[in-house]
Tab-separated table of C-alpha atoms in Angstrom:
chain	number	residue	atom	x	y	z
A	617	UNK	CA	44.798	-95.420	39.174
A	618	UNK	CA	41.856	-92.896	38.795
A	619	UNK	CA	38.087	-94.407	37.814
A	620	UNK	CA	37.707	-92.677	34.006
A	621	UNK	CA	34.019	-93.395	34.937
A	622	UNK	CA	34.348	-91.081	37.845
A	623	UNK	CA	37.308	-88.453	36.739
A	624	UNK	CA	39.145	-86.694	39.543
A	625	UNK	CA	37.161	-84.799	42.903
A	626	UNK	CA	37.784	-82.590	45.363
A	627	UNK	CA	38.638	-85.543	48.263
A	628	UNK	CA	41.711	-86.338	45.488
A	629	UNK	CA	44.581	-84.665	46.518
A	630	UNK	CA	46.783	-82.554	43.650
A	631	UNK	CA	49.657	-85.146	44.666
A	632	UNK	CA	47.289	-87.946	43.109
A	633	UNK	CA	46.419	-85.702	40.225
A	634	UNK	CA	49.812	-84.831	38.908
A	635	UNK	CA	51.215	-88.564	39.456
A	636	UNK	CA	48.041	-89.679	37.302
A	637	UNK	CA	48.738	-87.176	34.653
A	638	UNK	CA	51.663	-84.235	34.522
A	639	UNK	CA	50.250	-82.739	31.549
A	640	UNK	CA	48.303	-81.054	33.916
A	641	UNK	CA	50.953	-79.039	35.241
A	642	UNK	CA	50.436	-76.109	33.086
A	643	UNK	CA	46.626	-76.702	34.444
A	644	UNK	CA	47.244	-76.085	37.645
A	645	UNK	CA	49.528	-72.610	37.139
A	646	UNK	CA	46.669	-71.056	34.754
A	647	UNK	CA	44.580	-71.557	37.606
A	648	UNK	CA	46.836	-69.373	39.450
A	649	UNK	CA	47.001	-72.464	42.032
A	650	UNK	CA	50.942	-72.215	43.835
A	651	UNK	CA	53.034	-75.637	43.833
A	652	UNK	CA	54.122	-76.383	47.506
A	653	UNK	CA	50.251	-78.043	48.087
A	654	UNK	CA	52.212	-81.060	49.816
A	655	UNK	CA	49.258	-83.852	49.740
A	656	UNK	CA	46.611	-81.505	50.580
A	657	UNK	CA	43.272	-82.402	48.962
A	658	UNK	CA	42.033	-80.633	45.441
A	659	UNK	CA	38.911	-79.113	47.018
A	660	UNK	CA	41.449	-77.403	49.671
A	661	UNK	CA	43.665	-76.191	47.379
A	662	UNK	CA	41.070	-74.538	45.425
A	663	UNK	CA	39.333	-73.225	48.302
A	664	UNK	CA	42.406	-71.199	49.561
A	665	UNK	CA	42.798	-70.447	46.467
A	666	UNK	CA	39.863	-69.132	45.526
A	667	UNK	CA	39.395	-71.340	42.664
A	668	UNK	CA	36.085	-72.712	41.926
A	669	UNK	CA	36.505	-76.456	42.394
A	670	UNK	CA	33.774	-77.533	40.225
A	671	UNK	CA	35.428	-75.380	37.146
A	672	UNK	CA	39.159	-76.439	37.840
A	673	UNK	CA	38.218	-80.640	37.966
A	674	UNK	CA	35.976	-80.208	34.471
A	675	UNK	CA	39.285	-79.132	33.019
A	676	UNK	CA	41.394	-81.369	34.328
A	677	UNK	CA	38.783	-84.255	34.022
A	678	UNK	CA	38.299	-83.467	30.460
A	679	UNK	CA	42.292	-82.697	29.533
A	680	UNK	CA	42.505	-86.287	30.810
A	681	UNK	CA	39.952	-87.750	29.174
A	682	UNK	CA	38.085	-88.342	31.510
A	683	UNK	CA	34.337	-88.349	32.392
A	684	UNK	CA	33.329	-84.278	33.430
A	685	UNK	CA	30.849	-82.459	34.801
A	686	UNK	CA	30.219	-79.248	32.764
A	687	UNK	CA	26.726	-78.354	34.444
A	688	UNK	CA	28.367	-75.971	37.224
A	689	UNK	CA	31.524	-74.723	35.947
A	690	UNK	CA	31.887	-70.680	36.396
A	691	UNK	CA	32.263	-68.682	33.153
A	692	UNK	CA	34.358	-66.524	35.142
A	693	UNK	CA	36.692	-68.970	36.623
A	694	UNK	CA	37.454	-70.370	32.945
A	695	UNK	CA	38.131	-66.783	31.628
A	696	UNK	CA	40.562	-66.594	34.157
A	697	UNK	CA	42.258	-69.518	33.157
A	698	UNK	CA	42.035	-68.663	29.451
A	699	UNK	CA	43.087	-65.221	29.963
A	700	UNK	CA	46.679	-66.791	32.082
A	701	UNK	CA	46.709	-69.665	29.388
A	702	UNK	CA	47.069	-66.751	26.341
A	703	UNK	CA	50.060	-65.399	28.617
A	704	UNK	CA	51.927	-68.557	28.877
A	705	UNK	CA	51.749	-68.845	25.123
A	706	UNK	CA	52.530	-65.257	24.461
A	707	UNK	CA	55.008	-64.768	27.000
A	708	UNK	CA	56.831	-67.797	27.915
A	709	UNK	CA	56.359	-70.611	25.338
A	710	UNK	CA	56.419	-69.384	22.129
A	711	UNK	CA	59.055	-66.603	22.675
A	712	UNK	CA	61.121	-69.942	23.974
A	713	UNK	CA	60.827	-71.285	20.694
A	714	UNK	CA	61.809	-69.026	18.762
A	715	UNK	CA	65.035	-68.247	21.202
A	716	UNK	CA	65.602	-71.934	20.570
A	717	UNK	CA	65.231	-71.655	17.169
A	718	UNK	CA	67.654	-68.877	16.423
A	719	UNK	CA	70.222	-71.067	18.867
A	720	UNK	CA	70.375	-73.849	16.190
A	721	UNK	CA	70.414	-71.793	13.696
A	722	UNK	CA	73.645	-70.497	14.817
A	723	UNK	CA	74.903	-73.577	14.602
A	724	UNK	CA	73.562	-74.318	11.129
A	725	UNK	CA	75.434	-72.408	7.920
A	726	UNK	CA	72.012	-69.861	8.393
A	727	UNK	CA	71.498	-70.645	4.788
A	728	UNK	CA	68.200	-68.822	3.264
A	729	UNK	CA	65.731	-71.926	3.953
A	730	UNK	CA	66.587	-71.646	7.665
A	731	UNK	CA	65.903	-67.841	7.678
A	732	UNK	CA	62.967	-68.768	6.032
A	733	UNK	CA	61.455	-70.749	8.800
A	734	UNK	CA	62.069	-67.973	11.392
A	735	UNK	CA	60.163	-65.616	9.090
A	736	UNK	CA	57.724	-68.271	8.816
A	737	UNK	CA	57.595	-68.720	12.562
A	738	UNK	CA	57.806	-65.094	13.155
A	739	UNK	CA	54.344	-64.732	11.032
A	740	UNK	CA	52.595	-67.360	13.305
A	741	UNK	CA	53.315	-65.458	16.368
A	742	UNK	CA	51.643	-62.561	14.871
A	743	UNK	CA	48.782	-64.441	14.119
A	744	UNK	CA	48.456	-66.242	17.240
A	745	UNK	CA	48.710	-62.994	19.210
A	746	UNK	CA	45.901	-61.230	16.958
A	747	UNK	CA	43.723	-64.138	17.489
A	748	UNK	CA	44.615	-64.083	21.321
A	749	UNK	CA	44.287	-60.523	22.063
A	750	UNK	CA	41.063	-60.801	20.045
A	751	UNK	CA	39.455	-63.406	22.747
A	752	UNK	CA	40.877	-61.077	25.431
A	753	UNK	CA	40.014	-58.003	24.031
A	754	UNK	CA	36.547	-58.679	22.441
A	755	UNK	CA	35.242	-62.258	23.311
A	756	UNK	CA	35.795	-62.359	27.090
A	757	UNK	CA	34.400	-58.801	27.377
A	758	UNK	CA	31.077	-59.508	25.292
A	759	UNK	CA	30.954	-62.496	28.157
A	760	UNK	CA	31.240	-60.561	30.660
A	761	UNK	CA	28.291	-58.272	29.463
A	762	UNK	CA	26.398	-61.148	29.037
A	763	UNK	CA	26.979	-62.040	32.739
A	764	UNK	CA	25.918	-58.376	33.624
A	765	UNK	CA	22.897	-59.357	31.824
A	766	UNK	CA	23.381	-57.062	28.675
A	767	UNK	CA	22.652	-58.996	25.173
A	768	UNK	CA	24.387	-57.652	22.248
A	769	UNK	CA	21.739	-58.043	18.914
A	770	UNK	CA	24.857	-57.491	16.628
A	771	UNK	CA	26.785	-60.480	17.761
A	772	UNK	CA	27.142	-64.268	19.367
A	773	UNK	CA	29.430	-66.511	20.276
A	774	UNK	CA	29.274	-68.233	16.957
A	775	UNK	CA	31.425	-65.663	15.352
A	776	UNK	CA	34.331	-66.871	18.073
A	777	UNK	CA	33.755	-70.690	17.951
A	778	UNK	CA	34.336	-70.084	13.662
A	779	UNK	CA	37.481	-68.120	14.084
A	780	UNK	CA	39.817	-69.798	15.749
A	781	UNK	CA	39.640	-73.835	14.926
A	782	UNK	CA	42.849	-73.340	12.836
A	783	UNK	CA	45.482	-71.045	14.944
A	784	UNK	CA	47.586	-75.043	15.642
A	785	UNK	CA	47.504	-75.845	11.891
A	786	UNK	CA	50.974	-73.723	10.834
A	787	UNK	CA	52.521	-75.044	14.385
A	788	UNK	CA	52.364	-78.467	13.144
A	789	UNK	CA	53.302	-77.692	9.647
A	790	UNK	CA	56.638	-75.861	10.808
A	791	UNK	CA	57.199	-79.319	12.701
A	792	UNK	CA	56.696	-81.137	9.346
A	793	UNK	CA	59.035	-79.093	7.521
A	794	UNK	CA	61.343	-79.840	9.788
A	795	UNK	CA	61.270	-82.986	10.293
A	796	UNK	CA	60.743	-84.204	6.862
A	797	UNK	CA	62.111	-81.825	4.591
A	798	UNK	CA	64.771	-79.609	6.488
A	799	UNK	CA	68.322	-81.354	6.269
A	800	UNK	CA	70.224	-80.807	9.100
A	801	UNK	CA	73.650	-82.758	10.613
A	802	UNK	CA	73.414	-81.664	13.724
A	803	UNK	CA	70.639	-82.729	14.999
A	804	UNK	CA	70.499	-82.437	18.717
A	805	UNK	CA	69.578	-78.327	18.881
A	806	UNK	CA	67.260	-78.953	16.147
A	807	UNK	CA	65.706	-81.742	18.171
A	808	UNK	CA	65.666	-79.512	21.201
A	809	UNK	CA	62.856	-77.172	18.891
A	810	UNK	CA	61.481	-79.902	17.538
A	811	UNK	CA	60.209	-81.242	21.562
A	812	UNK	CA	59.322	-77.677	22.141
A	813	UNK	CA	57.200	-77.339	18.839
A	814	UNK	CA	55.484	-80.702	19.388
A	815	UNK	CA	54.773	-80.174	23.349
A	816	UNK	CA	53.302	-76.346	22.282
A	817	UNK	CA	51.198	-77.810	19.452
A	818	UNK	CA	49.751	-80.323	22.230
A	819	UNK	CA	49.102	-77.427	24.771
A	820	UNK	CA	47.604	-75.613	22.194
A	821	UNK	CA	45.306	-78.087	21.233
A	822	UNK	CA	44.549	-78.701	24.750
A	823	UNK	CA	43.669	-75.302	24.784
A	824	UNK	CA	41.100	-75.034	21.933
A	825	UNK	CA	39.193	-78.084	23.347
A	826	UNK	CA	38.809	-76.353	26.498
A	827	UNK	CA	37.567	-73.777	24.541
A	828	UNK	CA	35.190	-75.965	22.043
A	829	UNK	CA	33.963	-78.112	24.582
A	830	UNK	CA	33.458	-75.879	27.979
A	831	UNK	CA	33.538	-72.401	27.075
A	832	UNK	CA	31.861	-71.886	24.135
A	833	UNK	CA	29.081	-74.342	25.249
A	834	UNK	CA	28.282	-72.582	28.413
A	835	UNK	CA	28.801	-69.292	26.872
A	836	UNK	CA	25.634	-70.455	24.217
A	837	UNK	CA	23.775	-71.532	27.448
A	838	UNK	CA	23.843	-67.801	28.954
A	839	UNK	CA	22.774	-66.380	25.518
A	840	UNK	CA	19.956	-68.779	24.898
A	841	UNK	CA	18.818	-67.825	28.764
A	842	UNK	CA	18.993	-64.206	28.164
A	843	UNK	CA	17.259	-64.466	24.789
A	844	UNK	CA	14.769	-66.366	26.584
A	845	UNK	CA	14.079	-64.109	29.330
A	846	UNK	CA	14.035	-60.998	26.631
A	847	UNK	CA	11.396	-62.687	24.646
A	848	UNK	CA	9.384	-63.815	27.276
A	849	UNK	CA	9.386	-59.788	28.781
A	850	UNK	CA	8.383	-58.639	25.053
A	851	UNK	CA	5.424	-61.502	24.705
A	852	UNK	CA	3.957	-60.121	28.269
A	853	UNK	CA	4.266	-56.470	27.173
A	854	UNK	CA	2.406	-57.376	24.144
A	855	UNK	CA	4.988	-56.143	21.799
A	856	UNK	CA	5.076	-58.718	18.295
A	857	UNK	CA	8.296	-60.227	17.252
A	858	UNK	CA	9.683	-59.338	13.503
A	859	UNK	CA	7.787	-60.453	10.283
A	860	UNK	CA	8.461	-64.470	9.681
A	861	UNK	CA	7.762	-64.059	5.889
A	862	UNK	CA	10.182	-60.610	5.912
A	863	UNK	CA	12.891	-62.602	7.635
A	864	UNK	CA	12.588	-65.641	6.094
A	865	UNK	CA	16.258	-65.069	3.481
A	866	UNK	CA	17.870	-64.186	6.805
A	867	UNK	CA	17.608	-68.223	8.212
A	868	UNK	CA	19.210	-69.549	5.327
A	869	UNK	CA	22.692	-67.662	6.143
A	870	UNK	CA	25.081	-67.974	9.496
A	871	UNK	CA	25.104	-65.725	12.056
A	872	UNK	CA	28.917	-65.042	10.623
A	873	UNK	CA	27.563	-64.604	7.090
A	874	UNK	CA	25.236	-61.850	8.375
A	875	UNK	CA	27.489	-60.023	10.120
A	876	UNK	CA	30.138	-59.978	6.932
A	877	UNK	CA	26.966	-58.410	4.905
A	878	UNK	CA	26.506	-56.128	7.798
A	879	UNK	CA	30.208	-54.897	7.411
A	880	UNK	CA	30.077	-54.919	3.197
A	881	UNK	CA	27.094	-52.742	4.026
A	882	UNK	CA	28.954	-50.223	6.187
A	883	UNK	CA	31.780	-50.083	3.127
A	884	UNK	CA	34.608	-52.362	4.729
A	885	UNK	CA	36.329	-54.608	2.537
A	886	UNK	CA	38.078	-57.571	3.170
A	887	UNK	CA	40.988	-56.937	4.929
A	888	UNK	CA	39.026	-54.507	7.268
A	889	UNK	CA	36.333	-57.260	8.089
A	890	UNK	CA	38.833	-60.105	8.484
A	891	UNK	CA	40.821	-57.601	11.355
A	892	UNK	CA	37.651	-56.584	13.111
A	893	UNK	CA	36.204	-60.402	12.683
A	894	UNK	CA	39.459	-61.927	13.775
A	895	UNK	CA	39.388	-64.204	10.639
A	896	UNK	CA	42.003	-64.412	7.524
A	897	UNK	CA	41.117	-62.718	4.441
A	898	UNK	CA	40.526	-65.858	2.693
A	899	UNK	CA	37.856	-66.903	4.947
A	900	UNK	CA	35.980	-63.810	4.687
A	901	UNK	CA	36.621	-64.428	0.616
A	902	UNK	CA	34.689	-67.990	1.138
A	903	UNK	CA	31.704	-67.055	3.519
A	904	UNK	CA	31.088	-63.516	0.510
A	905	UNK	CA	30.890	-66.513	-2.141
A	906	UNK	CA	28.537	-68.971	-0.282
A	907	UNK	CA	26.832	-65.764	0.691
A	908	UNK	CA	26.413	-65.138	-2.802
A	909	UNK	CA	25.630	-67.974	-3.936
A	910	UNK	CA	22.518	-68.904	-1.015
A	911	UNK	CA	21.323	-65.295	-2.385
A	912	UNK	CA	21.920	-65.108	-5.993
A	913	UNK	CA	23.566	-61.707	-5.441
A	914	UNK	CA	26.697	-61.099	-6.723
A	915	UNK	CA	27.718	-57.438	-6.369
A	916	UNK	CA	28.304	-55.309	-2.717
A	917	UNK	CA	26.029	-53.148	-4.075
A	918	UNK	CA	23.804	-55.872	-4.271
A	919	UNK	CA	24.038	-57.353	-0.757
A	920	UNK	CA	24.070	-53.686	0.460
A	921	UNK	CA	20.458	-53.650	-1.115
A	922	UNK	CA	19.566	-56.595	0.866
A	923	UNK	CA	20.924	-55.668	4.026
A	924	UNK	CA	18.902	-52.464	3.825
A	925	UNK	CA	15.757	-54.145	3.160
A	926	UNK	CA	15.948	-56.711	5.976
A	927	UNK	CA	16.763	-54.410	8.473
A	928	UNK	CA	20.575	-55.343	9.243
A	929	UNK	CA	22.093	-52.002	9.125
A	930	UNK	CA	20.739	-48.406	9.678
A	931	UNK	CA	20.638	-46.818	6.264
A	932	UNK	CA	22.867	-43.708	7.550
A	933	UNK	CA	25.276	-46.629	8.415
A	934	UNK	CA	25.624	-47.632	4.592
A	935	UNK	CA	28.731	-46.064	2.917
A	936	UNK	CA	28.204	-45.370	-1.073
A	937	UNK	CA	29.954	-48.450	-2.853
């Protein structure tokens, strides 16, 4: 039985691991670690591996619930296993679903309710894969200029940590239509999608703590030592900071609330700043009214004004309103 005072280490061997926990099967693939390790120690797998030890026992540790170590990990290790983690949901578990899914239904009188849940499904994917392809597309890459030791003034990783907290939420309520609402006499292929649904809402929430509690946390750590470094340079070159009293509006909105006045600024509506944001339209309808209400400006034209005056756009960025 492991100590959850002490978590897993590298003298455990992946034998000991799996026995304590096989949830952490899926773990050990998105680390691109082969099964066949026999009883072979952690740290040895990982070493022929070439998988940073310290990065691939956090996750387990903390996927266990366990006590882990976050003050070593390697950014570039856990974009790895983010990156293989987005395949395995994109490629192999929810197209297995939905295969499942139309199996039972073949079995059902495919009445309009039931083709009604595969369209609902079907919309999920979609949104799932925007939000994925997003991270892998725009987040990881902003991280990896950050690790080159290039700061972007335009954006943080604020605007990820907001974006993505409720991808699980229609998972679980297609499992709750299901299994409360949708009648159904034969149950056992409909119980088959319900297991798959249930263990996929689990990964995926397994998923979005690794995410909450390692990534974007160590992600913040690099920006705040970059920012650092940058405004220690400027203070020994002599060169002042921006006006305190000039910026002083600015610290009463988000960094994600900036950046949607920024894009109202540049003439995007909604829809276009909810795509490029990787948020819904709705949520980009709630941050415009707390925007407008912290501001007591109501109108784009208004906020276009604003963003002028404080500097967040280039004024041959603005597009007339």
């Amino acid at each position: 039985m492991t100590d959850k005072q002490q978590g897993y280490n590298i003298s455990d061997t992946m034998r000991e691991l799996i026995r304590d926990n096989i949830m952490l099967l899926p773990v050990i693939s998105r680390f691109d670690i082969p099964f066949g390790f026999g009883d072979s120690p952690i740290g040895e797998i990982c070493r022929q591996n070439s998988v940073d030890a310290d990065t691939f026992l956090c996750v387990c540790n903390l996927l266990s619930g366990y006590k882990y170590d976050a003050s070593s990990i390697s950014l570039h290790s856990l974009m790895g296993y983010l990156k293989r983690a987005h395949t395995s949901f994109l490629e192999i578990e929810l197209p297995r679903i939905r295969h499942n899914m139309i199996d039972a239904i073949n079995n059902w009188s495919a009445d309009e309710a039931a083709l009604l849940l595969i369209r609902f499904y079907d919309d999920y994917v979609i949104e799932v894969r925007k939000h994925m392809e997003c991270e892998n597309n725009i987040i990881f890459e902003y991280v990896n200029r950050l690790l080159r030791g290039e700061t972007d003034e335009n954006f943080n990783i604020s605007h990820y940590s907001t974006s993505h907290a409720d991808t699980a939420t229609k998972l679980k309520e297609l499992k709750d239509i299901f299994i409360y609402h949708y009648k159904q006499q034969d149950s056992a292929r409909l119980s088959r999608v319900l297991f798959d649904i249930i263990m996929c809402e689990r990964d995926m929430m397994s998923h979005f703590e690794v995410e909450n509690r390692l990534f974007v946390p160590e992600v913040e750590k690099l920006e705040r030592g970059l920012s650092k470094s940058k405004t220690s340079l400027a203070t020994a070159s002599g060169i002042d900071g921006p006006d305190t009293e000039s910026r002083r509006p600015l610290s009463e909105l988000s960094e994600r609330e900036i950046e949607i006045i920024r894009s109202l600024a540049q003439g995007k509506g909604n829809k276009q700043i909810a795509d490029e944001l990787c948020i819904s339209v709705h949520t980009v309808a709630t941050h415009r009214r707390n925007i407008s209400a912290k501001l007591e400006i109501h109108t784009a034209a208004g906020l276009t004004v604003f963003a002028i005056m404080h500097h967040l756009v280039d004024i041959n960025d603005v597009k007339p309103i």
